[in-house]
Short mmCIF file of C-alpha atoms and ligand atoms in Angstrom, two decimals:
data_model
loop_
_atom_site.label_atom_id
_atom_site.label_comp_id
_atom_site.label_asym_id
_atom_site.label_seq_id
_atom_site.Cartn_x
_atom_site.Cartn_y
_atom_site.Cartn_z
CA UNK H 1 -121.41 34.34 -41.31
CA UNK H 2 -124.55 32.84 -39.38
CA UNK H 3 -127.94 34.32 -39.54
CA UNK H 4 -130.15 33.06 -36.79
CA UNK H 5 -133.94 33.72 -36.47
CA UNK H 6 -134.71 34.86 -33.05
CA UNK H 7 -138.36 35.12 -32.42
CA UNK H 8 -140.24 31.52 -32.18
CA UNK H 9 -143.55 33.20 -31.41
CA UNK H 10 -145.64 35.25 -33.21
CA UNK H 11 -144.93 36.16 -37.10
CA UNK H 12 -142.63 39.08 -36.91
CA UNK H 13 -138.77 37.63 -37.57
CA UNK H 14 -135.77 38.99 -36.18
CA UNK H 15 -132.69 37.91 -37.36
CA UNK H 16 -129.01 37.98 -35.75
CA UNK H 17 -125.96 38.13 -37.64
CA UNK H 18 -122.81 36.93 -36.31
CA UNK H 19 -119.64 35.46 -37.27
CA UNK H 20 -117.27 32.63 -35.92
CA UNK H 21 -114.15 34.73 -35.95
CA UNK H 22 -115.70 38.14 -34.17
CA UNK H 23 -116.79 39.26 -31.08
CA UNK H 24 -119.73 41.53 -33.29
CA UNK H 25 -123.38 41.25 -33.58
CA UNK H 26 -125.79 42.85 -36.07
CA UNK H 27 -129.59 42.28 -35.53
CA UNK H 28 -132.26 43.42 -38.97
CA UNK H 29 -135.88 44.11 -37.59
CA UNK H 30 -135.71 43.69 -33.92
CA UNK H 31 -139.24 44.05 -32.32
CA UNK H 32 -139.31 45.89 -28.86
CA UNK H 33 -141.38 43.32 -27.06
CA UNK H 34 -138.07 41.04 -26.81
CA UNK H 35 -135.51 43.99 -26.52
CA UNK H 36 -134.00 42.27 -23.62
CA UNK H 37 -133.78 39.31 -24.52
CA UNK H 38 -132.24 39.75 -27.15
CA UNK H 39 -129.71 41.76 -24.76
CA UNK H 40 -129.18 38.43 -22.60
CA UNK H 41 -128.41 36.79 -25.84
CA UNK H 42 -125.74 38.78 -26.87
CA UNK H 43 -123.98 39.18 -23.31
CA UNK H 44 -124.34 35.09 -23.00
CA UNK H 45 -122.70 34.96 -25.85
CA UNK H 46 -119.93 37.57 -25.30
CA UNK H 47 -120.92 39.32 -28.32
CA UNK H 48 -121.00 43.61 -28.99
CA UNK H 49 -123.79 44.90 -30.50
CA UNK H 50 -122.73 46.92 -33.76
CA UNK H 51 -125.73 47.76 -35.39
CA UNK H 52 -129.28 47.26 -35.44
CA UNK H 53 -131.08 47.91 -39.50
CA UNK H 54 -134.81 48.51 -39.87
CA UNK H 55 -136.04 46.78 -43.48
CA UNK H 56 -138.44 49.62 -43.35
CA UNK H 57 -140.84 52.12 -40.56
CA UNK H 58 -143.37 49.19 -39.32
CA UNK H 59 -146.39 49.50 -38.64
CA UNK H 60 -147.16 46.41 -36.66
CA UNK H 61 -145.08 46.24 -34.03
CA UNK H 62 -142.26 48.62 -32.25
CA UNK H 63 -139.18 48.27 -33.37
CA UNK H 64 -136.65 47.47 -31.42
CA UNK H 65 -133.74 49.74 -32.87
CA UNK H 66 -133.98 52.92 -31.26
CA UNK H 67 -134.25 51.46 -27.97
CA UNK H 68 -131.30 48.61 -28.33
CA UNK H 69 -129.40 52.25 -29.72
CA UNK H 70 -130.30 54.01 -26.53
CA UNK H 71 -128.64 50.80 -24.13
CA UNK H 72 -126.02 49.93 -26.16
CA UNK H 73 -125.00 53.04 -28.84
CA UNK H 74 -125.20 50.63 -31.60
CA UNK H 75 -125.26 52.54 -34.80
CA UNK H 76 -129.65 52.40 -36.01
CA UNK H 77 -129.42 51.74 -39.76
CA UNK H 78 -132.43 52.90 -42.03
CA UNK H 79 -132.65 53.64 -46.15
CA UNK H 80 -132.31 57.56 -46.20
CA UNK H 81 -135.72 58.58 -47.14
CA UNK H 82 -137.48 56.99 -43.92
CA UNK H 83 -139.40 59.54 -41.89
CA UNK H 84 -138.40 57.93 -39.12
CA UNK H 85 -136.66 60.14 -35.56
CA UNK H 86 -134.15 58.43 -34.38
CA UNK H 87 -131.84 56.66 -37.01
CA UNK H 88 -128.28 57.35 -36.69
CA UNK H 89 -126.68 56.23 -40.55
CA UNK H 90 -129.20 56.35 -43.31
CA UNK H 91 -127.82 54.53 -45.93
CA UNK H 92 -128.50 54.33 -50.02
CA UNK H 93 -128.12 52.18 -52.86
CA UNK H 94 -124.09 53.40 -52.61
CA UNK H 95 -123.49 52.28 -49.30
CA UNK H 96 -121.41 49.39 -48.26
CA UNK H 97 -121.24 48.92 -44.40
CA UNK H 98 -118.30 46.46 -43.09
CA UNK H 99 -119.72 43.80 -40.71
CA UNK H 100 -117.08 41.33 -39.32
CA UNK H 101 -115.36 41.31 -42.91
CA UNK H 102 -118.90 40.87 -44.74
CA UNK H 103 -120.25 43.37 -46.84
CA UNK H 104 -123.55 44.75 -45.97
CA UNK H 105 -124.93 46.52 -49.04
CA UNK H 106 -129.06 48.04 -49.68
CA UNK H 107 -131.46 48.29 -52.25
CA UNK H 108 -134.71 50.60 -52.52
CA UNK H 109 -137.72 48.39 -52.78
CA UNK H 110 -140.56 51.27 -52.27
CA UNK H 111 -144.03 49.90 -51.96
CA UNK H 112 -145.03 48.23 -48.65
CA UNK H 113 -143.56 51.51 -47.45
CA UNK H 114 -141.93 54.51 -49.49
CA UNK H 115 -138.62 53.41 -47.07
CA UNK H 116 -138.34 49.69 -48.01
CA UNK H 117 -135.15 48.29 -48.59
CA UNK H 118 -133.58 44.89 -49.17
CA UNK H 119 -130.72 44.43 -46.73
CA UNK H 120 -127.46 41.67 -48.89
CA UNK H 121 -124.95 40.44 -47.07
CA UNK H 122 -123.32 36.92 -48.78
CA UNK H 123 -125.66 34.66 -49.52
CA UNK H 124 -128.38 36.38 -47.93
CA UNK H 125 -130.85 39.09 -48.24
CA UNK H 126 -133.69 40.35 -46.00
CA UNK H 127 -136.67 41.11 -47.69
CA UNK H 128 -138.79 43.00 -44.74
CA UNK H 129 -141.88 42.91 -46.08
CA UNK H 130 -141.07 43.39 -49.54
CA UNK H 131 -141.23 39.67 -50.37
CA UNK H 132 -142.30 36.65 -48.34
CA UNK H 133 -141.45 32.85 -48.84
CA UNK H 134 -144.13 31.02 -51.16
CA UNK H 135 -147.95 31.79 -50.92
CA UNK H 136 -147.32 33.99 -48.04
CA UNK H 137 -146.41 36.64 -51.52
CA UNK H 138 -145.75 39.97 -50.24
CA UNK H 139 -146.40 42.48 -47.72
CA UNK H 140 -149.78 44.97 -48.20
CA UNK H 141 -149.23 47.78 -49.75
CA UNK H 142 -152.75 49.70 -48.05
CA UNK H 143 -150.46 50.99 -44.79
CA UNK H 144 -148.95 54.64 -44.84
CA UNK H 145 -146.62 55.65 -47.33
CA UNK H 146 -147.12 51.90 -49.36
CA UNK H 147 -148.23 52.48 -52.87
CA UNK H 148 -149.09 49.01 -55.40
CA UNK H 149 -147.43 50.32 -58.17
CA UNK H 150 -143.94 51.09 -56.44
CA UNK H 151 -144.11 47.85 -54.78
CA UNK H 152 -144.92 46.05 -58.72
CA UNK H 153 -142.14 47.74 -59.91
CA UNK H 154 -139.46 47.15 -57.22
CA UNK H 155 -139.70 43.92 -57.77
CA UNK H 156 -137.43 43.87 -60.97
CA UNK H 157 -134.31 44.69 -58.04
CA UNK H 158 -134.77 40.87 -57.34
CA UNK H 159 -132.98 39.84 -60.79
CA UNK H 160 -129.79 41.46 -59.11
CA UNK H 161 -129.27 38.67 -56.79
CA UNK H 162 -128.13 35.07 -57.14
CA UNK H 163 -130.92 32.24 -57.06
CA UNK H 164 -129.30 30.57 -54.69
CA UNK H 165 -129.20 34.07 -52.09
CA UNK H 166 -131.75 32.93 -49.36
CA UNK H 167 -134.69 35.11 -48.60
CA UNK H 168 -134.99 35.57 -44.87
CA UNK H 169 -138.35 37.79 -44.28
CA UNK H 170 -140.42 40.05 -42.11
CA UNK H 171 -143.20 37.55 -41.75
CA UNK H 172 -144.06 34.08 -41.45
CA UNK H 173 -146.02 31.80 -39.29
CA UNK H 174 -143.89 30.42 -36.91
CA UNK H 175 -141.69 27.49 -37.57
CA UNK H 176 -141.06 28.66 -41.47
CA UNK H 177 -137.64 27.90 -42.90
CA UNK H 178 -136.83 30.63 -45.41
CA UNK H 179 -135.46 29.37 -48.91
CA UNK H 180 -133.78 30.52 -51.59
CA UNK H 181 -134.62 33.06 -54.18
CA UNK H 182 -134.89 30.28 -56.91
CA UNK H 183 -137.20 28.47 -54.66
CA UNK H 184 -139.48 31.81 -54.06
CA UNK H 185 -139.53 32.26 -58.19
CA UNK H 186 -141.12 28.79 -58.68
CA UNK H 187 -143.26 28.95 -55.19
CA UNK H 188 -143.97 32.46 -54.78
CA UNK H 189 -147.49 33.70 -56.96
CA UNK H 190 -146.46 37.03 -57.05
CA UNK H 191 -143.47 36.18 -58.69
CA UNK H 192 -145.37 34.50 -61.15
CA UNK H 193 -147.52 37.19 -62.09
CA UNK H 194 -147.03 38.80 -65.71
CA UNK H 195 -149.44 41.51 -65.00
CA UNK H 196 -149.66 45.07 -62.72
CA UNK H 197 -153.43 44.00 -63.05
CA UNK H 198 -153.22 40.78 -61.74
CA UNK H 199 -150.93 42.30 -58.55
CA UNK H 200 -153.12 44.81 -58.04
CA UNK H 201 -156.23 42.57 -57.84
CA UNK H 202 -153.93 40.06 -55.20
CA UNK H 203 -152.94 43.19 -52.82
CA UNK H 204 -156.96 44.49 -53.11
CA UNK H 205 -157.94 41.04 -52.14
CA UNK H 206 -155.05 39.96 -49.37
CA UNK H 207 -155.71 43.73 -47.77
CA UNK H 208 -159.40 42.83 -47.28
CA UNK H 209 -158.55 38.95 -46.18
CA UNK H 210 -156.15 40.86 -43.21
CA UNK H 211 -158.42 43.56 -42.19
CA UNK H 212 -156.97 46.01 -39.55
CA UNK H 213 -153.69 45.90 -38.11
CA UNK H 214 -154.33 45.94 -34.70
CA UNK H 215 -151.01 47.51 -33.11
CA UNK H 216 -150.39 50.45 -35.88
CA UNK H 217 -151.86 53.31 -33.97
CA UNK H 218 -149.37 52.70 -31.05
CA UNK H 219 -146.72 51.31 -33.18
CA UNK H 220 -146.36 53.66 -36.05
CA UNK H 221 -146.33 56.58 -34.12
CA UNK H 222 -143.90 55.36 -32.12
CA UNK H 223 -141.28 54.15 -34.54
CA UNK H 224 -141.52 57.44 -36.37
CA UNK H 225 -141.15 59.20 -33.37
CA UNK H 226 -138.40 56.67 -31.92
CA UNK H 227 -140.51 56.97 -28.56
CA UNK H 228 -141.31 54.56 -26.63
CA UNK H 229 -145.19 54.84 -25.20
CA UNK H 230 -146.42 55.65 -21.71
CA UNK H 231 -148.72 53.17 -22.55
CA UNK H 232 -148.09 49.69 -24.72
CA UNK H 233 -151.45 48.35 -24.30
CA UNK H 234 -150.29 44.16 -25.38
CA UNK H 235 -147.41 44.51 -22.86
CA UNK H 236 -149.51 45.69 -20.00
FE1 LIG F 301 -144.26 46.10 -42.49
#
């Protein structure tokens, strides 16, 4: 299995899943803004997009899944509770979906959103914005639907995995290479933490430090709509 991160700029990652012996693709979090080229990719490559998976509904960019659904009729994965239009297999902590002989299974992490979910496949799993790498900690929790104390108490779900799984997430500056769970334990101050207080206090603090996100009131609509703007005012 290879996992490739596709977007060098800006801090949203996209990541595309492929293996050696299939003709299959899989991308987790795909961002509109790149939709095709992420499209040339794939046909360069000679590669069928299967499925597109949203870690949760975000509220910072578009995602790319319902659109890369509409060109291609890839399935558009999302956990089963998202309020998102649009998603065409909703999946739970039961759910196993085959991808080029991998298993692809999910786990509810509600807090940055009520629809968070870590996506495991081998010796990977994609956090969204459930958990970043090191001081980067975790996503805020102060966006619709996110709620501190879910988001506290998801992250016991991490103690299912391996250390050595790597943690590929939603956000980074560019350039950052994602590392392993055991890594994130020692580096990451969240996981650190032996309070709810002391959380609480970080996501207070980190929500003022990031201050409005700029794209939500075009983006959030959108995703839970699965419609694609008249207007996209950073594209125009
Ligand atoms: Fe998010």
């Amino acid at each position: 299995m290879r996992v490739e991160q596709l977007n060098d700029e800006g801090w949203a990652k996209t990541y595309l899943l492929t293996d050696d012996n299939y003709k299959d693709a899989c991308l987790i979090d795909p961002v509109f803004d790149y939709t095709d080229k992420y499209l040339d990719l794939i046909e360069e490559r000679g590669l069928t997009l299967k499925m597109t998976i949203a870690t949760h509904t975000h509220a910072d960019h578009i995602t790319g899944c319902f659109t890369l659904r509409e060109k291609t009729s890839c399935e558009y994965i999302m956990w089963k509770s998202t309020a998102s239009l649009g998603v065409s297999k909703l999946v739970d902590g039961n759910s196993s979906i085959n991808f080029c002989g991998h298993k692809i299974t999910f786990y509810h992490v509600p807090g940055h959103t009520e629809d968070s979910m870590i996506v495991h496949l081998d010796k990977h799993i994609f956090t969204g914005d459930f958990l970043f790498t090191g001081e980067g900690g975790v996503g805020r929790d102060d966006l619709p639907s996110g709620r501190m104390k879910d988001h506290w108490d998801s992250l016991s779900v991490l103690s299912e995995f391996s250390n050595l799984v790597i943690v590929n997430t939603g956000h980074e500056p560019p350039g950052t290479e994602m590392k392993s769970l055991a890594w994130n334990k020692e580096n990451n101050p969240i996981l650190n933490m032996e309070t709810w207080e002391q959380y609480r206090d970080w996501q207070i603090e980190s929500a003022k430090q990031l201050g409005y996100v700029s794209k939500i009131k075009v983006a959030l609509p959108a995703n839970m709509f699965g419609e694609i703007p008249e207007v996209i005012p950073w594209l125009e």
